[in-house]
PDB file of C-alpha atoms and ligand atoms in Angstrom:
ATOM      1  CA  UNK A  51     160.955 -11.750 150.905  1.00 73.00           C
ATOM      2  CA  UNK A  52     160.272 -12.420 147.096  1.00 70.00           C
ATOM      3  CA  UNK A  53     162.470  -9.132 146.534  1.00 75.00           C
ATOM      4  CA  UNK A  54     165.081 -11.394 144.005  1.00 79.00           C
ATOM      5  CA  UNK A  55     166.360 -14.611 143.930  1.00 78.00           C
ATOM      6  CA  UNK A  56     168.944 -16.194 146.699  1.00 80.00           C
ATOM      7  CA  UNK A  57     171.669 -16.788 143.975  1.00 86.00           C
ATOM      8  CA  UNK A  58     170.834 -12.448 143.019  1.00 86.00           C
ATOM      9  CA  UNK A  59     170.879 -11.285 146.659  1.00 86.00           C
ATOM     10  CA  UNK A  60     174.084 -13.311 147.619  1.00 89.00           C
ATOM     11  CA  UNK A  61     175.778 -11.178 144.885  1.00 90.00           C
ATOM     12  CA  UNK A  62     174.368  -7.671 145.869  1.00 90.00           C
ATOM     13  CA  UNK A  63     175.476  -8.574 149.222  1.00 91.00           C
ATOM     14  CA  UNK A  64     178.637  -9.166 148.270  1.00 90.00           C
ATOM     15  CA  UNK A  65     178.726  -5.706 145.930  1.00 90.00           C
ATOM     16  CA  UNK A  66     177.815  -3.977 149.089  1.00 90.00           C
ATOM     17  CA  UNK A  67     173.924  -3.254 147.839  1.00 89.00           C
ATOM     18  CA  UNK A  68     172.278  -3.967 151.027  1.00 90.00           C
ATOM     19  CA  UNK A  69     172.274  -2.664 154.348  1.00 91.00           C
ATOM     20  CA  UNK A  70     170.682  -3.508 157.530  1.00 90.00           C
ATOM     21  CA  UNK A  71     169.651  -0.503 159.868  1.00 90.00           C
ATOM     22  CA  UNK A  72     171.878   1.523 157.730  1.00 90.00           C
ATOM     23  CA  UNK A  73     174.950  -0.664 157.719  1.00 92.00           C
ATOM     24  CA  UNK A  74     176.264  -2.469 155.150  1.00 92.00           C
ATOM     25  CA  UNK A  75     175.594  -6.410 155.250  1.00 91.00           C
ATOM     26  CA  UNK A  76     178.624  -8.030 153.832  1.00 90.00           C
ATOM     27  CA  UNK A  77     178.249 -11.815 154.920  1.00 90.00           C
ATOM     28  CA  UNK A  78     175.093 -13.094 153.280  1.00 87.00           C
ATOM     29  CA  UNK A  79     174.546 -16.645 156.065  1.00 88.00           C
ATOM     30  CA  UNK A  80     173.962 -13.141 158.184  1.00 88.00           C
ATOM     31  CA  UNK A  81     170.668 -13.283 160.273  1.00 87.00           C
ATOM     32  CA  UNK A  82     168.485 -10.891 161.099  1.00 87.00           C
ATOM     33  CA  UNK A  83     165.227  -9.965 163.552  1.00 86.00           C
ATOM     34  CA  UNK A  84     161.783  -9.832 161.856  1.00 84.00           C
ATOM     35  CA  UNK A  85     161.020  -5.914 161.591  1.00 84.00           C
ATOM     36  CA  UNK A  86     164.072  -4.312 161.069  1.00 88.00           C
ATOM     37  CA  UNK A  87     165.064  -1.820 158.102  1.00 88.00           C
ATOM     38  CA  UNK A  88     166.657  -2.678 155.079  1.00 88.00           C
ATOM     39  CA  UNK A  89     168.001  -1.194 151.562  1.00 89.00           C
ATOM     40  CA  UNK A  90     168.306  -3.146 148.543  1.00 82.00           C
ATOM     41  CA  UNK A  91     169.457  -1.371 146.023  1.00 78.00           C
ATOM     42  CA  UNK A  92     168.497   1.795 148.161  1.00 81.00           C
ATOM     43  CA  UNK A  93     164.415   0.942 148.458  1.00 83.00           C
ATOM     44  CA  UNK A  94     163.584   0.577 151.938  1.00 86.00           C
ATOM     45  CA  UNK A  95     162.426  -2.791 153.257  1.00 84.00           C
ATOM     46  CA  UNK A  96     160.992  -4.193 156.279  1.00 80.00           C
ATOM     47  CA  UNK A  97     162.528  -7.343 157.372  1.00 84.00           C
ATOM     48  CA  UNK A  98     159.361 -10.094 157.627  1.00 84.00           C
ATOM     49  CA  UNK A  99     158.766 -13.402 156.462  1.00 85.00           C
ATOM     50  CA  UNK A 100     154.880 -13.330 157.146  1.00 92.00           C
ATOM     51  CA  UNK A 101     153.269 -11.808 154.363  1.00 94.00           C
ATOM     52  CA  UNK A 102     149.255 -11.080 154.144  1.00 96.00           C
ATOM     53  CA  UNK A 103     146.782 -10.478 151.095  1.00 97.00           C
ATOM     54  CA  UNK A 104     143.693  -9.635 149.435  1.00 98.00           C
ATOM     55  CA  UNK A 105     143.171 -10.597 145.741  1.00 98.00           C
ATOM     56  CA  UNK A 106     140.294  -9.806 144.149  1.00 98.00           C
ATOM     57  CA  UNK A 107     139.334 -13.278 142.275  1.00 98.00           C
ATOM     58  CA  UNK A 108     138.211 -12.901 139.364  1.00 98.00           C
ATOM     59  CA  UNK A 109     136.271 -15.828 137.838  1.00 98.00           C
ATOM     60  CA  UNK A 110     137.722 -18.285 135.478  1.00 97.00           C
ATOM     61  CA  UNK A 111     140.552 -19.243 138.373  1.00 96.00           C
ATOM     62  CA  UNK A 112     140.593 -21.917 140.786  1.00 96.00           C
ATOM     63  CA  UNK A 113     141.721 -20.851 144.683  1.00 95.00           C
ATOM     64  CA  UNK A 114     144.471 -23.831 144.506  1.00 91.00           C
ATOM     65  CA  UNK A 115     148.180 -23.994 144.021  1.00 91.00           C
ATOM     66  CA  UNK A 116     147.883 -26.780 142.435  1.00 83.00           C
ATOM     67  CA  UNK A 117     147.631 -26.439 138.699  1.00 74.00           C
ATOM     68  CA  UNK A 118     146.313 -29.329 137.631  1.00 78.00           C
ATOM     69  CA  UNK A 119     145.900 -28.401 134.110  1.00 86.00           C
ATOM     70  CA  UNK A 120     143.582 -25.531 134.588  1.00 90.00           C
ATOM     71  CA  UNK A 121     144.015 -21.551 135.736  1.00 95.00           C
ATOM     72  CA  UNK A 122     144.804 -21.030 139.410  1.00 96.00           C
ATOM     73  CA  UNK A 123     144.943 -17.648 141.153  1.00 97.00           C
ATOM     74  CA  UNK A 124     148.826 -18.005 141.462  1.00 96.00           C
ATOM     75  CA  UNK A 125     148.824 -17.337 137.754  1.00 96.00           C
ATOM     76  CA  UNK A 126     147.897 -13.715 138.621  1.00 97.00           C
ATOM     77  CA  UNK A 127     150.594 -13.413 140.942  1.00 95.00           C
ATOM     78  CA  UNK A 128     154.205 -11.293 139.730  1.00 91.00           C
ATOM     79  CA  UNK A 129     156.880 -13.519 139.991  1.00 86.00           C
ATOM     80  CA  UNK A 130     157.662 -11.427 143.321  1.00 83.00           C
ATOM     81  CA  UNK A 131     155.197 -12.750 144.643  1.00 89.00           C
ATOM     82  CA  UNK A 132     155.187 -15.827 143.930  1.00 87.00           C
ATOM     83  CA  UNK A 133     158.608 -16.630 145.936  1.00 83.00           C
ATOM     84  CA  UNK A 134     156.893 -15.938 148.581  1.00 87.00           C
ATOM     85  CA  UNK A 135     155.294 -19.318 149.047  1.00 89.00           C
ATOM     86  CA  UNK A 136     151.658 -17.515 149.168  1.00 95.00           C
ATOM     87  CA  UNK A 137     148.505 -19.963 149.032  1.00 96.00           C
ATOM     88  CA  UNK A 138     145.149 -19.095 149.275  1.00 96.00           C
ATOM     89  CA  UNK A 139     142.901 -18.823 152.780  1.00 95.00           C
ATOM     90  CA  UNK A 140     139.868 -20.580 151.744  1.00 91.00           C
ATOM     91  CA  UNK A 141     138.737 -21.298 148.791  1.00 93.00           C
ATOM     92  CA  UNK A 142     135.880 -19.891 146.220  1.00 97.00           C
ATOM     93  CA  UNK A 143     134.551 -21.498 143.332  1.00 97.00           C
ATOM     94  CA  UNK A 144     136.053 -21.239 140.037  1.00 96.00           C
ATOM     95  CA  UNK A 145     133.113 -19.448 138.885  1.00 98.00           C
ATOM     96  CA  UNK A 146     133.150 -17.152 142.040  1.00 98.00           C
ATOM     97  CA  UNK A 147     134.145 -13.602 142.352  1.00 98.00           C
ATOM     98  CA  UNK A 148     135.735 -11.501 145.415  1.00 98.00           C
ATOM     99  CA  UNK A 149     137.690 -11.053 148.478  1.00 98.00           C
ATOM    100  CA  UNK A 150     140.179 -13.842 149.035  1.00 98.00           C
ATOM    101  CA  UNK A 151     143.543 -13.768 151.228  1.00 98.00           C
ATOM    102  CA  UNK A 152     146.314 -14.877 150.170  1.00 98.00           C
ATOM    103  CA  UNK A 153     148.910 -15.939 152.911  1.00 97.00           C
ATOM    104  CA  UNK A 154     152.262 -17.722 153.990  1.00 95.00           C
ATOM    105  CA  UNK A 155     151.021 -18.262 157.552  1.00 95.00           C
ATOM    106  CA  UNK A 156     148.976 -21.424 158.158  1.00 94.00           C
ATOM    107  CA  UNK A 157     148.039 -20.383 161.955  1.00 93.00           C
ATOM    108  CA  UNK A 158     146.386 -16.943 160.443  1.00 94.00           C
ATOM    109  CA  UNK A 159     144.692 -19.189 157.744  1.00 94.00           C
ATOM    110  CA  UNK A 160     143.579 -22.268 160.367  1.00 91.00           C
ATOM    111  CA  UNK A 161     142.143 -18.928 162.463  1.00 89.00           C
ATOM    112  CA  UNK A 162     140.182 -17.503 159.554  1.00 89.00           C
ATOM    113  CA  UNK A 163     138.701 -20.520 158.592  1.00 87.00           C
ATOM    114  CA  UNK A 164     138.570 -22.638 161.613  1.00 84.00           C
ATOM    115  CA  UNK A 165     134.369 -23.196 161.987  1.00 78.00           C
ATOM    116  CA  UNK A 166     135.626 -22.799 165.888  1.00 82.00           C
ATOM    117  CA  UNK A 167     136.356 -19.392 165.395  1.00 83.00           C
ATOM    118  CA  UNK A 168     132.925 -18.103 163.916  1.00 84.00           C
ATOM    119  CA  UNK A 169     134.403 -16.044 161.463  1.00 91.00           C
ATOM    120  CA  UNK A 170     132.043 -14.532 159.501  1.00 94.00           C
ATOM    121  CA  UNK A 171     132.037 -14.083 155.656  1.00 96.00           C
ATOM    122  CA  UNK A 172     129.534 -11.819 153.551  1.00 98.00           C
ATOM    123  CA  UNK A 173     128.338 -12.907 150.000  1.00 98.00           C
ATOM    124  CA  UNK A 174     126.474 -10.933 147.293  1.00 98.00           C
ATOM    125  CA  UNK A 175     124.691 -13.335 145.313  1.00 98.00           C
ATOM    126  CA  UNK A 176     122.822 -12.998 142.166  1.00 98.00           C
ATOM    127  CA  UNK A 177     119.776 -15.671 141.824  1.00 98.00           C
ATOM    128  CA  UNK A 178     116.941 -17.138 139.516  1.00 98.00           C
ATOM    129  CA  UNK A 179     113.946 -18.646 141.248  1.00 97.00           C
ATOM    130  CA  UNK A 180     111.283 -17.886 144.308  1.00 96.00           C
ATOM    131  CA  UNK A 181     112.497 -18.058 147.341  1.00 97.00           C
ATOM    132  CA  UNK A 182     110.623 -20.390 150.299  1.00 96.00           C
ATOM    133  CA  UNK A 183     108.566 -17.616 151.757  1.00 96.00           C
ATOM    134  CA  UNK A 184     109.952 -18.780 155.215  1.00 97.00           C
ATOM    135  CA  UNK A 185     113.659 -18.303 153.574  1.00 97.00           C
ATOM    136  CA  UNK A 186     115.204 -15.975 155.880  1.00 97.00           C
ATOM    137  CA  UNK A 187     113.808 -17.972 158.940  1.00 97.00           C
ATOM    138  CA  UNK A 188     114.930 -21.174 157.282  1.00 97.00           C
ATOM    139  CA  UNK A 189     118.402 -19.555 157.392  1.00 97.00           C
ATOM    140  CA  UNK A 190     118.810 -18.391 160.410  1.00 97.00           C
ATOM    141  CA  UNK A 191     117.910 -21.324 161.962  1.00 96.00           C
ATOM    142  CA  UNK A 192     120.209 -23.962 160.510  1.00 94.00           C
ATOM    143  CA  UNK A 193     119.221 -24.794 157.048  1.00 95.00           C
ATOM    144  CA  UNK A 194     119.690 -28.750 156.017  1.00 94.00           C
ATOM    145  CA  UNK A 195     121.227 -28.718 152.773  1.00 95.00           C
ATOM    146  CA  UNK A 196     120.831 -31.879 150.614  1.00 89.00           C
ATOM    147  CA  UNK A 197     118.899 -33.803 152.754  1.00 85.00           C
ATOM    148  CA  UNK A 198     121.916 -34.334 154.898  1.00 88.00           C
ATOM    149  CA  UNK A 199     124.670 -31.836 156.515  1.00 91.00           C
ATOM    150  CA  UNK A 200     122.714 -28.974 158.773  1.00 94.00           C
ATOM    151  CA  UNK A 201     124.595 -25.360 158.275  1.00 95.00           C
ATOM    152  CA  UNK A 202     124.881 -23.090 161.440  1.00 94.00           C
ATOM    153  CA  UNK A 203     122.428 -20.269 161.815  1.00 96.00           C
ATOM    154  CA  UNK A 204     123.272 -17.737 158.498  1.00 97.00           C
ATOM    155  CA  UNK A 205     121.461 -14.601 157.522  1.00 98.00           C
ATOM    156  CA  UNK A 206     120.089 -13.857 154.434  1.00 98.00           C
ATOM    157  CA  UNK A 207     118.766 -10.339 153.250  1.00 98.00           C
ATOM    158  CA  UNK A 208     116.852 -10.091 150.431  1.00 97.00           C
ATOM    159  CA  UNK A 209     118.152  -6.589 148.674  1.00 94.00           C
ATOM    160  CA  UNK A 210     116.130  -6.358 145.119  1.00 88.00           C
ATOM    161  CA  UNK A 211     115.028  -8.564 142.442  1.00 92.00           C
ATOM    162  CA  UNK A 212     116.875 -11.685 142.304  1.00 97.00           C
ATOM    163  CA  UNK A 213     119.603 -10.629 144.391  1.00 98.00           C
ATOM    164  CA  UNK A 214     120.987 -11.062 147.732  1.00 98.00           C
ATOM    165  CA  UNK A 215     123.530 -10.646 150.898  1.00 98.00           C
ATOM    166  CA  UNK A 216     124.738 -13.750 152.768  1.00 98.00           C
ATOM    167  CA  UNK A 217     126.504 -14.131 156.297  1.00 98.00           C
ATOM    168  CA  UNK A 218     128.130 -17.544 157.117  1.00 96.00           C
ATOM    169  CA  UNK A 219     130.630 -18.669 159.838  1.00 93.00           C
ATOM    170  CA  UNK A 220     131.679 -21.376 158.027  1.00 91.00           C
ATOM    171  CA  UNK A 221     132.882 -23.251 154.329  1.00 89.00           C
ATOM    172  CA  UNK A 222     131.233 -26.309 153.700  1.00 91.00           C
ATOM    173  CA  UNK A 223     131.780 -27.161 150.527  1.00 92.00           C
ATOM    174  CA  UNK A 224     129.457 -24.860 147.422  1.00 96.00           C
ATOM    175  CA  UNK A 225     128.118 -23.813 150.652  1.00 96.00           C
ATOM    176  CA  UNK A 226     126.451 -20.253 149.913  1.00 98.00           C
ATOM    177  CA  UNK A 227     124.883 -22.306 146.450  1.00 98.00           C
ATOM    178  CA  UNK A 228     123.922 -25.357 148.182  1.00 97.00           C
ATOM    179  CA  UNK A 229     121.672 -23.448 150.766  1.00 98.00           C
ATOM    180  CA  UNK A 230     119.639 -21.076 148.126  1.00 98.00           C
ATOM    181  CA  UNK A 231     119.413 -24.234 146.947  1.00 97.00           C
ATOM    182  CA  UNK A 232     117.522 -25.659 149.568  1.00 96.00           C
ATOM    183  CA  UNK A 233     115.496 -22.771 149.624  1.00 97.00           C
ATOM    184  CA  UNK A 234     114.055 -22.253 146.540  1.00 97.00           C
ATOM    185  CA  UNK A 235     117.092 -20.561 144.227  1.00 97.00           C
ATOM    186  CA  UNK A 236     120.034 -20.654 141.831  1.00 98.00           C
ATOM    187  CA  UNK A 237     122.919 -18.799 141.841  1.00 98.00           C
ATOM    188  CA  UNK A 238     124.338 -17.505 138.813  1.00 98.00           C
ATOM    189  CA  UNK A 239     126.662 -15.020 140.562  1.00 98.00           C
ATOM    190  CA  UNK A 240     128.620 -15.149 143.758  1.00 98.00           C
ATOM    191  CA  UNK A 241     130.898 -12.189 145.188  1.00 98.00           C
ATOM    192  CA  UNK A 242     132.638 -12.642 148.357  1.00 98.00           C
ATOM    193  CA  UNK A 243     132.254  -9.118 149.938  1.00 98.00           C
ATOM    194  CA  UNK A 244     134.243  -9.512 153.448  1.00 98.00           C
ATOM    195  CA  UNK A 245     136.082 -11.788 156.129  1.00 96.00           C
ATOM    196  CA  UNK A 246     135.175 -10.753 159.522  1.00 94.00           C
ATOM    197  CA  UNK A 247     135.619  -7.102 159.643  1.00 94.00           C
ATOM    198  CA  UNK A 248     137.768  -6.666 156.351  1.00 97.00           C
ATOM    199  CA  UNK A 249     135.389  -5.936 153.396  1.00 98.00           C
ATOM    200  CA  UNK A 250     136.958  -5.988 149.840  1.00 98.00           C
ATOM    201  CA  UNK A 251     138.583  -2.895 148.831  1.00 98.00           C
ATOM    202  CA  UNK A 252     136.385  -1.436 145.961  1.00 97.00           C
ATOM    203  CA  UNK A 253     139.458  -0.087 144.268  1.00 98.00           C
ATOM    204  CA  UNK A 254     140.951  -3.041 144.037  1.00 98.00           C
ATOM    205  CA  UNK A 255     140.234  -4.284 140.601  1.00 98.00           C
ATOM    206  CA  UNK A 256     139.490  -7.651 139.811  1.00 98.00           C
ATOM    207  CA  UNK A 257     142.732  -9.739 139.617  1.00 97.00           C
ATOM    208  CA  UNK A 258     144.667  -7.397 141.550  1.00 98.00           C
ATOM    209  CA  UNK A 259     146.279  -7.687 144.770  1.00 98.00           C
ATOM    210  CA  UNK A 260     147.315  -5.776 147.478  1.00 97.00           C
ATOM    211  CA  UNK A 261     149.416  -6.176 151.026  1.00 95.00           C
ATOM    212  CA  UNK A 262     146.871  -5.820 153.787  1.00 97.00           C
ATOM    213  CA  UNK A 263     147.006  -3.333 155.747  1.00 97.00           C
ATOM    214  CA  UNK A 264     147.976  -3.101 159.868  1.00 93.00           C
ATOM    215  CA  UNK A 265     144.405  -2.541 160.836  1.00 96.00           C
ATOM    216  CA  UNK A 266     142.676  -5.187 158.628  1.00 96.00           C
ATOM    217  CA  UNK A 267     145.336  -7.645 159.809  1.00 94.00           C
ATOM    218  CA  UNK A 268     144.787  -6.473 163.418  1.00 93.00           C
ATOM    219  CA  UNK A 269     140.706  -6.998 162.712  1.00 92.00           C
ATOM    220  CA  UNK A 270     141.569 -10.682 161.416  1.00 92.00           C
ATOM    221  CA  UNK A 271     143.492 -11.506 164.424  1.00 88.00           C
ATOM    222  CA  UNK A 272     140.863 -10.386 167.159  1.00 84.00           C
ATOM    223  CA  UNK A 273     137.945 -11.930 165.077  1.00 74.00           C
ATOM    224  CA  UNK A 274     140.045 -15.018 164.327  1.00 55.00           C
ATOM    225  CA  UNK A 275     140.270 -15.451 168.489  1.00 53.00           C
ATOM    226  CA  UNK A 276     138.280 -17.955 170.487  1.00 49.00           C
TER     227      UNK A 276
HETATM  228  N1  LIG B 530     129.863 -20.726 148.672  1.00 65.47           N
HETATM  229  C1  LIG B 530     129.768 -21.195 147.410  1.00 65.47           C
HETATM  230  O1  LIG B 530     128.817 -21.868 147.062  1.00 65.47           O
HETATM  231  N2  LIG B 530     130.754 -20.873 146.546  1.00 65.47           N
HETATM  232  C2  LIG B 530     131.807 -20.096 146.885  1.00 65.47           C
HETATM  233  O2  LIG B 530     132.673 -19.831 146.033  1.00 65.47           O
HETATM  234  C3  LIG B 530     131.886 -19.625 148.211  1.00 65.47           C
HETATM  235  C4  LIG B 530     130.894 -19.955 149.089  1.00 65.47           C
END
């Protein structure tokens, strides 16, 4: 669970540190049921070994856990969380800001970002350029980006000079920049403002992260079903 290392929780076992449902766990090959109560070292604990998310990326980090020479957003992660063999659900650009999940569960991920689930995902963009008077149509009825791959029908509200809100139901790759693109603009700032139902905490600073909670999960798991 991240909480310390196997060698470290062998020996607190062994010094009698942690219990299970209030008794003391003395062999540590022991197993136990997901969602049981724990101590170590007196916190409480709930037994689990799925754990679920939201960062808010900064820019400057690539969504990989791969390092490949460059900044990832595991670099943000305490070294508590990093045992927990996290990896981002979908990616955003290295220049892009926002909402990402961060998850050990590859069925939840494969259900967010599935195109065959339709999950939607929000955008706040900032933009230089006109915009194709017939934009907004354009969008919602399957924009051809690049004179070759045809998105699904998005929306896209204009909300002020320059800037904008974007629904897709799907990633292709620079997607959100790629259609502006192809209708008339260039984006210069990208925020990812929600995933389905679960918007982006505004008190969650950028770089920070924070468990989601039961009902956000809950909201991922009925919009992430066919
Ligand atoms: N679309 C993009 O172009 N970039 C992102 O980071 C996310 C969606």
């Amino acid at each position: 669970m991240g909480l310390a290392s196997r060698r470290e929780v062998k020996l607190l076992v062994r010094r009698g540190e942690i219990r299970v449902e209030g008794i003391v766990c003395h062999d540590p090959g022991e197993k136990y049921e997901e969602g049981l109560c724990a101590t170590f070292c007196g916190r409480p604990v709930i037994l689990k070994s799925r754990f679920y998310y939201m960062m808010n990326k900064p820019a400057g980090y690539l969504s990989s856990t791969e390092e490949r020479g460059e900044k990832t957003v595991m670099d943000l992660l305490t070294p508590q969380l990093k045992a927990q063999s996290l990896f981002p659900a979908g990616r955003l650009d290295r220049d892009s800001h926002g909402l990402l999940i961060l998850t050990n569960d590859g069925d939840f991920a494969h259900r967010i970002l599935s195109p065959k689930y339709h999950v939607d995902k929000l955008y706040y963009v900032r933009y230089e350029g006109v915009l194709n008077v017939d934009a907004q149509e354009m969008f919602e009825k399957g924009l051809r980006i690049d004179g070759g791959e045809i998105c699904r029908p998005a929306k896209l509200e204009l909300c002020g000079q320059g800037e904008a809100l974007i629904t897709i139901s799907e990633g292709k790759y620079h997607q959100v920049k790629r259609m502006l693109n192809a209708v008339g603009g260039s984006v210069y700032f990208l925020k990812r403002m929600a995933i389905g139902s679960v918007r982006l905490d505004p008190d969650l600073k950028e770089g920070d992260i924070r468990e989601l909670t039961t009902s956000e999960l809950s909201l991922l798991n009925k919009t992430g079903s066919e």
